[in-house]
Amino acid sequence: MTKAKGYAAMTAKAALAPYAFERRSPREHDVAIEIKYCGICHTDIHQVREEWGQAIFPMVPGHEIAGIVTAVGRAVTKFKVGDKVGVGCFVDSCRKCEQCEKGLENYCTVGTVFTYNSREADGTPTMGGYSDFIVVDENYVLRMPGNLPLDACAPLLCAGITLYSPLRHWQAGPGKKVAIVGLGGLGHMGVKIAHALGAEVTVLSHSLRKKDDGKRMGADEFYATGDPETFTKLKNHFDLVINTVSADIDWNQYISLLRVDGTMVVVGLPEKQIPLSAFSLISGRRSLAGSMISGIHETQEMLDFCGQHKIASDIEVIPIQQVNVAYERMLKSDVRYRFVIDLATLKG
Ligand SMILES: [Zn+2]
Ligand SMILES: [Zn+2]
């Protein structure tokens, strides 16, 4: 075991504070990674506040981890010391079920081992990226784009893949009209990726406040959902609507924007259940779907794609001492567009 430092919530309502713990020494297939940067995902807030029930404390959150390999186990073949690597939302899975066989470890039917607030096969609680280093099996480690800054790429590991996977699965590309609902941490990645895939991209945001940002990121059109005209004008318009919003909005309104055979994919997580009228779906053979990150193979494909197209996140880098303030700001949507923690500040 090796001593690690991080920031943890000791209980569900506690602020994050410095925390010392231990990580395993690298086993033969493990990679040890010095964490340089870790993005802050909305999920981190939900989990440290135990809003989804049954959490494990103390909890070190963080699943947008970017760093440098410092040691490898003797059987490791994919990485070497000095490589720029990433760890996303999970660090292991059963490796045997139908989904793992297909490379969809994120949907492992036995149970994906998430990067934090989860347990390894031997029962050890996992600890995330608000820390100085992490030890992960090489099969769950990703290669970061070599041509882009590591800090701005950290959010690709959750926000990036959360949008890339449904855009690919529902074939966003030339000739397709795609709407991204919400221009936050998730949405802004969706605009950049959908644009790079060649789709016609429209942002649906509650106001026009972020219009210039949206256009800069690659949006062709930008509409305010606060204006009821928007829903009349864009009726039956889109092939694909990706809904990144976790606030309670009327999904029926957004489904009405789909053309025949269009799909709305939900990637945000509203707290309450949202009522849906069957009429919204049947009157156009429309589909409502959901999507959650993706497997290792597609996550690597996304990172390579972002490298090729020079896509990274728009970030505000913060010292770890400001993490609790950052949480408060995120709850007010006061971030453009993702906070990333500089873990060098943990050493101070
Ligand atoms: Zn996340
Ligand atoms: Zn599995």
mmCIF file of C-alpha atoms and ligand atoms in Angstrom, residues 93-97 100 108-110, ligand 2:
data_model
loop_
_atom_site.group_PDB
_atom_site.id
_atom_site.type_symbol
_atom_site.label_atom_id
_atom_site.label_comp_id
_atom_site.label_asym_id
_atom_site.label_seq_id
_atom_site.Cartn_x
_atom_site.Cartn_y
_atom_site.Cartn_z
ATOM 1 C CA SER A 93 -15.924 -4.421 -14.672
ATOM 2 C CA CYS A 94 -16.619 -8.176 -14.681
ATOM 3 C CA ARG A 95 -14.965 -8.625 -18.130
ATOM 4 C CA LYS A 96 -17.159 -11.679 -18.855
ATOM 5 C CA CYS A 97 -20.780 -10.596 -19.332
ATOM 6 C CA CYS A 100 -18.232 -6.422 -21.326
ATOM 7 C CA CYS A 108 -21.678 -4.350 -17.296
ATOM 8 C CA THR A 109 -24.598 -6.458 -16.078
ATOM 9 C CA VAL A 110 -22.642 -7.817 -13.109
HETATM 10 ZN ZN ZN B 2 -19.498 -7.282 -17.291
#
